[in-house]
PDB file of C-alpha atoms in Angstrom:
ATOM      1  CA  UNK A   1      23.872   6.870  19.002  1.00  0.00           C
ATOM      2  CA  UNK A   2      20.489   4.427  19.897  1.00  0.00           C
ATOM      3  CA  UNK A   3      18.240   7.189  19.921  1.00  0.00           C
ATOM      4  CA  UNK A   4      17.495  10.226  17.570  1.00  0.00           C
ATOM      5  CA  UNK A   5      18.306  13.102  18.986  1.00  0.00           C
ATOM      6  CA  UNK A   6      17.916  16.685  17.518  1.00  0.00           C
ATOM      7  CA  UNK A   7      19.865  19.854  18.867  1.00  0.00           C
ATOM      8  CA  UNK A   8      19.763  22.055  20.009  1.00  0.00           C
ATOM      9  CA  UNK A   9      16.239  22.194  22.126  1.00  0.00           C
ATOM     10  CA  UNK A  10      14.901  25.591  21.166  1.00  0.00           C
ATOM     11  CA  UNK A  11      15.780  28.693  19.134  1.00  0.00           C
ATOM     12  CA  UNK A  12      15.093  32.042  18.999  1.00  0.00           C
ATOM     13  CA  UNK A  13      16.042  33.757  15.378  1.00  0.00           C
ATOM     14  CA  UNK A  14      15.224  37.081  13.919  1.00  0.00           C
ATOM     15  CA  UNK A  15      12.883  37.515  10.938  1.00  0.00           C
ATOM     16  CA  UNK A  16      15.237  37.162   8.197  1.00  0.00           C
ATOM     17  CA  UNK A  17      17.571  35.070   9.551  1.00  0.00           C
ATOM     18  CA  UNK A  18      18.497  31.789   8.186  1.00  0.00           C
ATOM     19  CA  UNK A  19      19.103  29.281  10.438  1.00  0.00           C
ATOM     20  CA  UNK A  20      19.756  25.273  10.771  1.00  0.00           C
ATOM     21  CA  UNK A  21      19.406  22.453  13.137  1.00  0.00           C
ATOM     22  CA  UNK A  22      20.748  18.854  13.428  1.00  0.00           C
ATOM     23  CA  UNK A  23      18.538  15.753  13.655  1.00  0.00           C
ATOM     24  CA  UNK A  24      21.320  12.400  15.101  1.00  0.00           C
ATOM     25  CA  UNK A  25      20.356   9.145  14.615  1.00  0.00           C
ATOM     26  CA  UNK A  26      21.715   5.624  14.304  1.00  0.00           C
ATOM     27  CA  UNK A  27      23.788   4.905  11.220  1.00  0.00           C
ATOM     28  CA  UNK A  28      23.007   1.318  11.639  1.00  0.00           C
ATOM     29  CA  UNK A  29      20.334  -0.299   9.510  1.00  0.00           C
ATOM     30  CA  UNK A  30      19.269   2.738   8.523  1.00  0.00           C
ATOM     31  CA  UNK A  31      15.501   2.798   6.985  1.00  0.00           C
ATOM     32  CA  UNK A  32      14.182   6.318   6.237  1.00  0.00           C
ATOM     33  CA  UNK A  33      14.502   9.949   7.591  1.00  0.00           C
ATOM     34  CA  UNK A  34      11.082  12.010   7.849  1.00  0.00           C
ATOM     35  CA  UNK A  35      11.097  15.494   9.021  1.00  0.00           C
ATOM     36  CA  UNK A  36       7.648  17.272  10.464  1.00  0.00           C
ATOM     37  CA  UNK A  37       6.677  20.829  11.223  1.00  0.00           C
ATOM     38  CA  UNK A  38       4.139  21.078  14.531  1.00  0.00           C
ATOM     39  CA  UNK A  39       2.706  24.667  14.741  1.00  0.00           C
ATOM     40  CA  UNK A  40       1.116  25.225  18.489  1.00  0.00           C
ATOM     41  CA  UNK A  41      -2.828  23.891  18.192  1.00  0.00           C
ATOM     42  CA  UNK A  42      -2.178  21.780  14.916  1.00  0.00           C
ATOM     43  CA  UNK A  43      -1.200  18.571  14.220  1.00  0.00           C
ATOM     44  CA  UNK A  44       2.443  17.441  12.641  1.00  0.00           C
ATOM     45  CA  UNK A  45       3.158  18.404   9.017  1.00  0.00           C
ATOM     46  CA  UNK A  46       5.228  16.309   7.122  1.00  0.00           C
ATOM     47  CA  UNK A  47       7.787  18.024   5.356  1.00  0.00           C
ATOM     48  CA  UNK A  48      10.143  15.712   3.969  1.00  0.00           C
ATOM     49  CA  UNK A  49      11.305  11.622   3.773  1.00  0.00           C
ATOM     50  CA  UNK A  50      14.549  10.853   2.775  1.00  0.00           C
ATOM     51  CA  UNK A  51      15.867   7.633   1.990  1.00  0.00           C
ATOM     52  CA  UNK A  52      19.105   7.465   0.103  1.00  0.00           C
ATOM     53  CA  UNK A  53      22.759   9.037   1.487  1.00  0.00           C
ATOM     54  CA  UNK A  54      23.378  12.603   0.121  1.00  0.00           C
ATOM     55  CA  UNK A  55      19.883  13.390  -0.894  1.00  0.00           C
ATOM     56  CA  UNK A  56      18.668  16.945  -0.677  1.00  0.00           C
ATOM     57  CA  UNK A  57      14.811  18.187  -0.255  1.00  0.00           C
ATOM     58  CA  UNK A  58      13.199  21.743  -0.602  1.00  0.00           C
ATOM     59  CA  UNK A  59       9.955  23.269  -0.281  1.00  0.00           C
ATOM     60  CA  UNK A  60      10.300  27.128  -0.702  1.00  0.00           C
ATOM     61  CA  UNK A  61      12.837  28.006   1.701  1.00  0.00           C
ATOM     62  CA  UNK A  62      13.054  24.838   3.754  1.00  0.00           C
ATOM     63  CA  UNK A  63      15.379  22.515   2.469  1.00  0.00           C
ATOM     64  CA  UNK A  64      16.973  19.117   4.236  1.00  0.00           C
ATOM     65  CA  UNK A  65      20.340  16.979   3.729  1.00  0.00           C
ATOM     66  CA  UNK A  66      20.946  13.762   4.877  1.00  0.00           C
ATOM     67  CA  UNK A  67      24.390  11.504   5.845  1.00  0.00           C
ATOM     68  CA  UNK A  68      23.215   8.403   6.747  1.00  0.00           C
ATOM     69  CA  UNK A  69      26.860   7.025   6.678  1.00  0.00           C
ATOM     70  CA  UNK A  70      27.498   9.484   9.273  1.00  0.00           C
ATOM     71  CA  UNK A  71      23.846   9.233  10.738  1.00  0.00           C
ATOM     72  CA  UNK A  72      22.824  12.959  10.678  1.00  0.00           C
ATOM     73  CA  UNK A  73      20.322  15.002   9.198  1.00  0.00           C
ATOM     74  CA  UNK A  74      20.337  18.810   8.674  1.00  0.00           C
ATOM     75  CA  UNK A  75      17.438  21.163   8.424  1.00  0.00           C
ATOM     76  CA  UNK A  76      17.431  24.808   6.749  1.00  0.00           C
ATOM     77  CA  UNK A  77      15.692  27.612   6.840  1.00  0.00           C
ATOM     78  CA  UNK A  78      16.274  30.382   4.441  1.00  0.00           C
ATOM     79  CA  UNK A  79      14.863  34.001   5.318  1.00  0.00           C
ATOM     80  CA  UNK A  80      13.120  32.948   8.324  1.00  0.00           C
ATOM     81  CA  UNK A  81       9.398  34.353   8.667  1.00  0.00           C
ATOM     82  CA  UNK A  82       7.076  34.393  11.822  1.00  0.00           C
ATOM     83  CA  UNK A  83       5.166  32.149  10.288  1.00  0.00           C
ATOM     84  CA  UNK A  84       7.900  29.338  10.798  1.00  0.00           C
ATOM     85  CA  UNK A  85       7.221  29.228  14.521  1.00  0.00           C
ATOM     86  CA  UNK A  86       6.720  25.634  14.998  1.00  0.00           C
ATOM     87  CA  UNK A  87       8.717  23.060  16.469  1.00  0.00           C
ATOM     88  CA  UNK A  88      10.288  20.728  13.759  1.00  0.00           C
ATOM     89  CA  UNK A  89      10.785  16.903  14.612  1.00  0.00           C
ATOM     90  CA  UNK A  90      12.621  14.246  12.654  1.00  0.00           C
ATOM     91  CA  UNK A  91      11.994  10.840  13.038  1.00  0.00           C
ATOM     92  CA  UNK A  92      14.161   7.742  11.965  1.00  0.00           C
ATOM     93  CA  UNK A  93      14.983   4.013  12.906  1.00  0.00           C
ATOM     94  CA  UNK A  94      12.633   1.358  11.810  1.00  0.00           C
ATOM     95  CA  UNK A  95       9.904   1.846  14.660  1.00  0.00           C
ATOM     96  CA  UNK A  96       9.956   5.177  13.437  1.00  0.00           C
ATOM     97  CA  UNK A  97      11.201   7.032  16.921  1.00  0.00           C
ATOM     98  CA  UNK A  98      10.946  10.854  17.636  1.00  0.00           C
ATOM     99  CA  UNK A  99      13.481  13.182  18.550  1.00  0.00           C
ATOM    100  CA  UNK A 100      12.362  15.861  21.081  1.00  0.00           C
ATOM    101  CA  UNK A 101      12.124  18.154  18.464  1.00  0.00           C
ATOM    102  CA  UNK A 102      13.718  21.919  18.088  1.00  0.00           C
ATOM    103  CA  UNK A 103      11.640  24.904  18.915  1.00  0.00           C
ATOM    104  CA  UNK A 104      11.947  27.556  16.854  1.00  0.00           C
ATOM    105  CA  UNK A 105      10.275  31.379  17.613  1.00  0.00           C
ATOM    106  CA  UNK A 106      10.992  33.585  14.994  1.00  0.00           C
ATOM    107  CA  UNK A 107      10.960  36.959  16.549  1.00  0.00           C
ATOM    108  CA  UNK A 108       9.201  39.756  13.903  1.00  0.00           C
TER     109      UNK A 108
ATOM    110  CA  UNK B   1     -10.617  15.161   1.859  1.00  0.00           C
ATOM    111  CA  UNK B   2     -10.923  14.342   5.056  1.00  0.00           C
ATOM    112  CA  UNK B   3      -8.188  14.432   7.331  1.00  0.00           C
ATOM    113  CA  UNK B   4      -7.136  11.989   9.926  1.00  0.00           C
ATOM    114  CA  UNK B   5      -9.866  12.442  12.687  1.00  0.00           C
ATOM    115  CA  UNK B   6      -9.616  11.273  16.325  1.00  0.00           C
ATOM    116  CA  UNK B   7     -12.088  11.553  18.907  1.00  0.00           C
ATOM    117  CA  UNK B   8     -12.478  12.285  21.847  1.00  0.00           C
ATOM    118  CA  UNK B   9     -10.441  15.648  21.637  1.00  0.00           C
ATOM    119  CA  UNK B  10     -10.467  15.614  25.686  1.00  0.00           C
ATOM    120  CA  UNK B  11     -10.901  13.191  28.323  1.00  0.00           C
ATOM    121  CA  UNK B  12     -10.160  12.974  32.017  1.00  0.00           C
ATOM    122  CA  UNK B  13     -10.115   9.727  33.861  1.00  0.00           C
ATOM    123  CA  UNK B  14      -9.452   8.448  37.446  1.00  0.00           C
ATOM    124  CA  UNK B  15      -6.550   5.898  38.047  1.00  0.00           C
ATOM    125  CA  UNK B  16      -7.339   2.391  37.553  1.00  0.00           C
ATOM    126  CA  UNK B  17     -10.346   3.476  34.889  1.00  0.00           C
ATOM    127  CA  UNK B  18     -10.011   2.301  31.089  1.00  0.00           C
ATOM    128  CA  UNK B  19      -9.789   4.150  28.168  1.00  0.00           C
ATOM    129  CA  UNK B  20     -10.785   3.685  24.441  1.00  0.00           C
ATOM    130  CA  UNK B  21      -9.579   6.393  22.316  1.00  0.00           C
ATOM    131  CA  UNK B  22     -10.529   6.512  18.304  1.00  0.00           C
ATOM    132  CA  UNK B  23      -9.114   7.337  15.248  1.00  0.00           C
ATOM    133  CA  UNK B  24     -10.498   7.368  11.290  1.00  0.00           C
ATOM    134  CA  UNK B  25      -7.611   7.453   8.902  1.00  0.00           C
ATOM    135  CA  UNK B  26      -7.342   9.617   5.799  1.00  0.00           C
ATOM    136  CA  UNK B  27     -10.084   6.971   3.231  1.00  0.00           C
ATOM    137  CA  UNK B  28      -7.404   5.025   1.136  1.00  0.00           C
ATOM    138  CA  UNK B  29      -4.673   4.707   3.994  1.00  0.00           C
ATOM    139  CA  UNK B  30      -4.618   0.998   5.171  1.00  0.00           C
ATOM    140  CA  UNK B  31      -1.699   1.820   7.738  1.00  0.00           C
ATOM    141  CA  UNK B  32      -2.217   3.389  11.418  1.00  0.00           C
ATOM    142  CA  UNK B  33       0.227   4.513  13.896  1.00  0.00           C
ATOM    143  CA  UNK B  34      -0.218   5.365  17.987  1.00  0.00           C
ATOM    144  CA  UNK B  35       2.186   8.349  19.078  1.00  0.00           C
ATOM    145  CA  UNK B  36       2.057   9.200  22.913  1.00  0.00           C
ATOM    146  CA  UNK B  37       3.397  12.774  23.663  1.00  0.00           C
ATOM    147  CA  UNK B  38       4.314  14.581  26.795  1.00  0.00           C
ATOM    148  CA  UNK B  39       5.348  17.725  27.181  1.00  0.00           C
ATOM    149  CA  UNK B  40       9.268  18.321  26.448  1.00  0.00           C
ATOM    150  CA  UNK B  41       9.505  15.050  24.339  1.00  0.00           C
ATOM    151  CA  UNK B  42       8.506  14.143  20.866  1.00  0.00           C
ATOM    152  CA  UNK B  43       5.905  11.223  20.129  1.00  0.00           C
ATOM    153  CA  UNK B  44       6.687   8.439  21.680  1.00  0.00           C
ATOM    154  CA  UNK B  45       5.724   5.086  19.466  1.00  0.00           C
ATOM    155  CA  UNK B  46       2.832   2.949  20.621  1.00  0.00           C
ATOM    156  CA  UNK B  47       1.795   0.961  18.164  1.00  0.00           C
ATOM    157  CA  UNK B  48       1.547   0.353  14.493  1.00  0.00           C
ATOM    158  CA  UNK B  49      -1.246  -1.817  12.207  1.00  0.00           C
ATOM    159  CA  UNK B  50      -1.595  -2.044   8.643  1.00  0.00           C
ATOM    160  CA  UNK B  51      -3.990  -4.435   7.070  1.00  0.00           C
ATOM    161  CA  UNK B  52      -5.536  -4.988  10.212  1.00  0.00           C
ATOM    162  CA  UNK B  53      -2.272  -6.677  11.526  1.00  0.00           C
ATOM    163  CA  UNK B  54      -0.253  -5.377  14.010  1.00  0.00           C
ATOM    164  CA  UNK B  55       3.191  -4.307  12.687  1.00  0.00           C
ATOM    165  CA  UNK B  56       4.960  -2.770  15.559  1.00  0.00           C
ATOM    166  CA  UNK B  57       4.890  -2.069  19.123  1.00  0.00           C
ATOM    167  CA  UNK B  58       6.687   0.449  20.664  1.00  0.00           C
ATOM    168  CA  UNK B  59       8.114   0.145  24.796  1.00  0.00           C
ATOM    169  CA  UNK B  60       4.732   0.292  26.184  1.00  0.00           C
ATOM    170  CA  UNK B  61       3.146  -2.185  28.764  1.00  0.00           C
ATOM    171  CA  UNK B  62       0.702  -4.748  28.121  1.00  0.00           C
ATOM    172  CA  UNK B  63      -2.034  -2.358  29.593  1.00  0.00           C
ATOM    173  CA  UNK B  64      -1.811  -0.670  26.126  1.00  0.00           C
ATOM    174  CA  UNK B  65      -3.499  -2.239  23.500  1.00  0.00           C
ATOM    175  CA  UNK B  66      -4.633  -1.456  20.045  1.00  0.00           C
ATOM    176  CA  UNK B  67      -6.671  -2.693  17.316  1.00  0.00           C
ATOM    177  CA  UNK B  68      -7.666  -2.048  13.614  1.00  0.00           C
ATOM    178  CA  UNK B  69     -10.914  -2.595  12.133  1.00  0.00           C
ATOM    179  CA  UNK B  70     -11.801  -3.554   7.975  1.00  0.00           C
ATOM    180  CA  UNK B  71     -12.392  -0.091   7.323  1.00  0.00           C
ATOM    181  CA  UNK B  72      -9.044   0.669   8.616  1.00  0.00           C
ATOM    182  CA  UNK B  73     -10.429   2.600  11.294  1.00  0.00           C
ATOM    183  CA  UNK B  74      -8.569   1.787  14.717  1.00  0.00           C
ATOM    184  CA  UNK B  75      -8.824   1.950  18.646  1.00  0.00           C
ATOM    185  CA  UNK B  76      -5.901   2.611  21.637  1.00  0.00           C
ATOM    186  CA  UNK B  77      -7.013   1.119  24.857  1.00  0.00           C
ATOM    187  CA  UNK B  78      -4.920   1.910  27.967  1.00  0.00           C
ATOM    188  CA  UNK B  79      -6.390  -0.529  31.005  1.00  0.00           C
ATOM    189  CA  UNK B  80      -5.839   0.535  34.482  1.00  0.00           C
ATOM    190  CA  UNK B  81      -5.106   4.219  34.630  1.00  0.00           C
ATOM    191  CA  UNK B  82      -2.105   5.849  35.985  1.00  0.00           C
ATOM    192  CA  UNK B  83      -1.313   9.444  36.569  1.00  0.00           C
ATOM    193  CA  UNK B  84       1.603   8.949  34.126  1.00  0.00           C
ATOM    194  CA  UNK B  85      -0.604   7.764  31.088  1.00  0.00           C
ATOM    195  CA  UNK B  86      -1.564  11.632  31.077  1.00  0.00           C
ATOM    196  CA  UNK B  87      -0.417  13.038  27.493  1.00  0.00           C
ATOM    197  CA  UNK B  88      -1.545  13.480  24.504  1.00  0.00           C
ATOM    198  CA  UNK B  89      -2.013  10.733  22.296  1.00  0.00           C
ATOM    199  CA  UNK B  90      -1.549  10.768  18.382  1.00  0.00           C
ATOM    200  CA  UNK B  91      -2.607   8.550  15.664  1.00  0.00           C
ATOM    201  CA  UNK B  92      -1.485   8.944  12.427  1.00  0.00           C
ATOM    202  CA  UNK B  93      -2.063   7.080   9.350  1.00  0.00           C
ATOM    203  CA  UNK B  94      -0.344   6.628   5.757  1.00  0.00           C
ATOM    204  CA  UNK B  95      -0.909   4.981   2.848  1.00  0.00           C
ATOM    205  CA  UNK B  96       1.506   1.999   2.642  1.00  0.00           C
ATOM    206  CA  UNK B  97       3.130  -0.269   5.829  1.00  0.00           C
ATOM    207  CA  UNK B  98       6.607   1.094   4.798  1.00  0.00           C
ATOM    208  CA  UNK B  99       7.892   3.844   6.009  1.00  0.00           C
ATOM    209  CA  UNK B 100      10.535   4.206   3.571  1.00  0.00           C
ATOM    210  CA  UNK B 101       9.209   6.833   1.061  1.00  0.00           C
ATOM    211  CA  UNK B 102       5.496   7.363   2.965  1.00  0.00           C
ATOM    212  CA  UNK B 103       5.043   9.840   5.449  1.00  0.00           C
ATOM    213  CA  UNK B 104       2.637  10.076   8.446  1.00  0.00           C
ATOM    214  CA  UNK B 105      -1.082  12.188   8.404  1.00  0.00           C
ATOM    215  CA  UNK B 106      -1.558  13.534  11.910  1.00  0.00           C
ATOM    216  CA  UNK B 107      -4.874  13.882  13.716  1.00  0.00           C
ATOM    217  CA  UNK B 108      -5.230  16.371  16.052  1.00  0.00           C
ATOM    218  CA  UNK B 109      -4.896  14.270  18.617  1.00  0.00           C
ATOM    219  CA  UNK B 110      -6.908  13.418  22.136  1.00  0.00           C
ATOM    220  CA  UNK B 111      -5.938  14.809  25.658  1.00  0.00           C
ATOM    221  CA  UNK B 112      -6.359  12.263  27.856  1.00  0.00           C
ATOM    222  CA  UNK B 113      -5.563  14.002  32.002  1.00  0.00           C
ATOM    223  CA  UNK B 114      -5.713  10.912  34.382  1.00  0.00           C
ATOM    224  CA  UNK B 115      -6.879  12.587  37.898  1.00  0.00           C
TER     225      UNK B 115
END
């Protein structure tokens, strides 16, 4: 993998429903991990950097694990809400490149 | 606090114009970063300067060009307009030159439509 890449593109989940999605990127002189939330008419959130293989980050019911052996990252959502409509973007490599970001719509 | 500001919010240009777009970072950041975003991809990396210096450049051609000021304040200019350079463009700012335990402060962002 050069790029980061993040599947899949969009999702469509029921309130309640706990879901995941995979952020890919290069194994290979591996620097940091950062995960944002971007809500339609805001700017990004940052909701987590991870550095180190194996870590593991929550805030409330978002949490994050990271392989950087492997070079993957995985996002969870527990009990999704409406209010988690956004689209969620990691970002990793040195220069700090995007993925295209999942879309999720939680669906009330 | 302030957040990170940009300005203008909007802006439309004709091809071959130039463009000077503005961002404040969040007071006690010394680091700024240029995203460009289109629609269906994620920021694309422009530029980064911390301490005034440029750090990084992303795959952008020379007709971008950036600078930061000593209040940490910076600029994005984009010479010579074309139709693609329409997107919105992001600067975000954080507090160190790493990016190994910082994360980025988003502005809002300015929508720059090249007509």
């Amino acid at each position: 993998i050069l790029n980061v890449e993040q599947s899949p593109q969009s999702l469509h989940v029921q309130e309640g429903d706990s879901t995941n999605f995979t952020c890919s990127f290069p194994s290979s002189n591996f620097y940091a991990l950062h995960w944002y939330r971007w809500e339609t008419a805001k700017s990004p959130e940052a909701l987590f950097v991870m550095t180190l293989n194996g870590d593991e980050k929550k805030k409330g019911r978002i949490s994050a694990t990271l392989n950087t052996k492997e070079g993957y990252s995985y996002l969870y959502i527990k009990g999704s809400q409406p209010e988690d409509s956004a689209t969620y973007l990691c970002a990793g490599r040195n220069d700090m490149r995007f993925g295209a970001g999942t879309r999720l719509t939680v669906k009330p | 606090d302030a957040g990170v500001t940009q300005s203008p919010t909007h802006l439309i240009k004709t091809r071959g114009q130039h463009v000077t777009l503005r961002c404040s970072p969040i007071s006690g950041h010394k680091s700024v970063s240029w995203y460009q975003q289109v629609l269906g991809q994620g920021p694309q990396f422009i530029f980064q300067y911390y301490e005034k210096e440029e750090r990084g450049r992303g795959n952008f051609p020379d007709r971008f060009s950036a600078r930061q000021f000593p209040n940490y304040s910076s600029e994005l200019n984009v010479n010579a307009l074309l139709l693609g350079d329409s997107a919105l463009y992001l600067c975000a700012s954080s507090l160190t030159g790493t990016r190994r335990s910082s994360p980025l402060h988003f502005g809002n962002g300015t929508r720059l439509t090249v007509t």
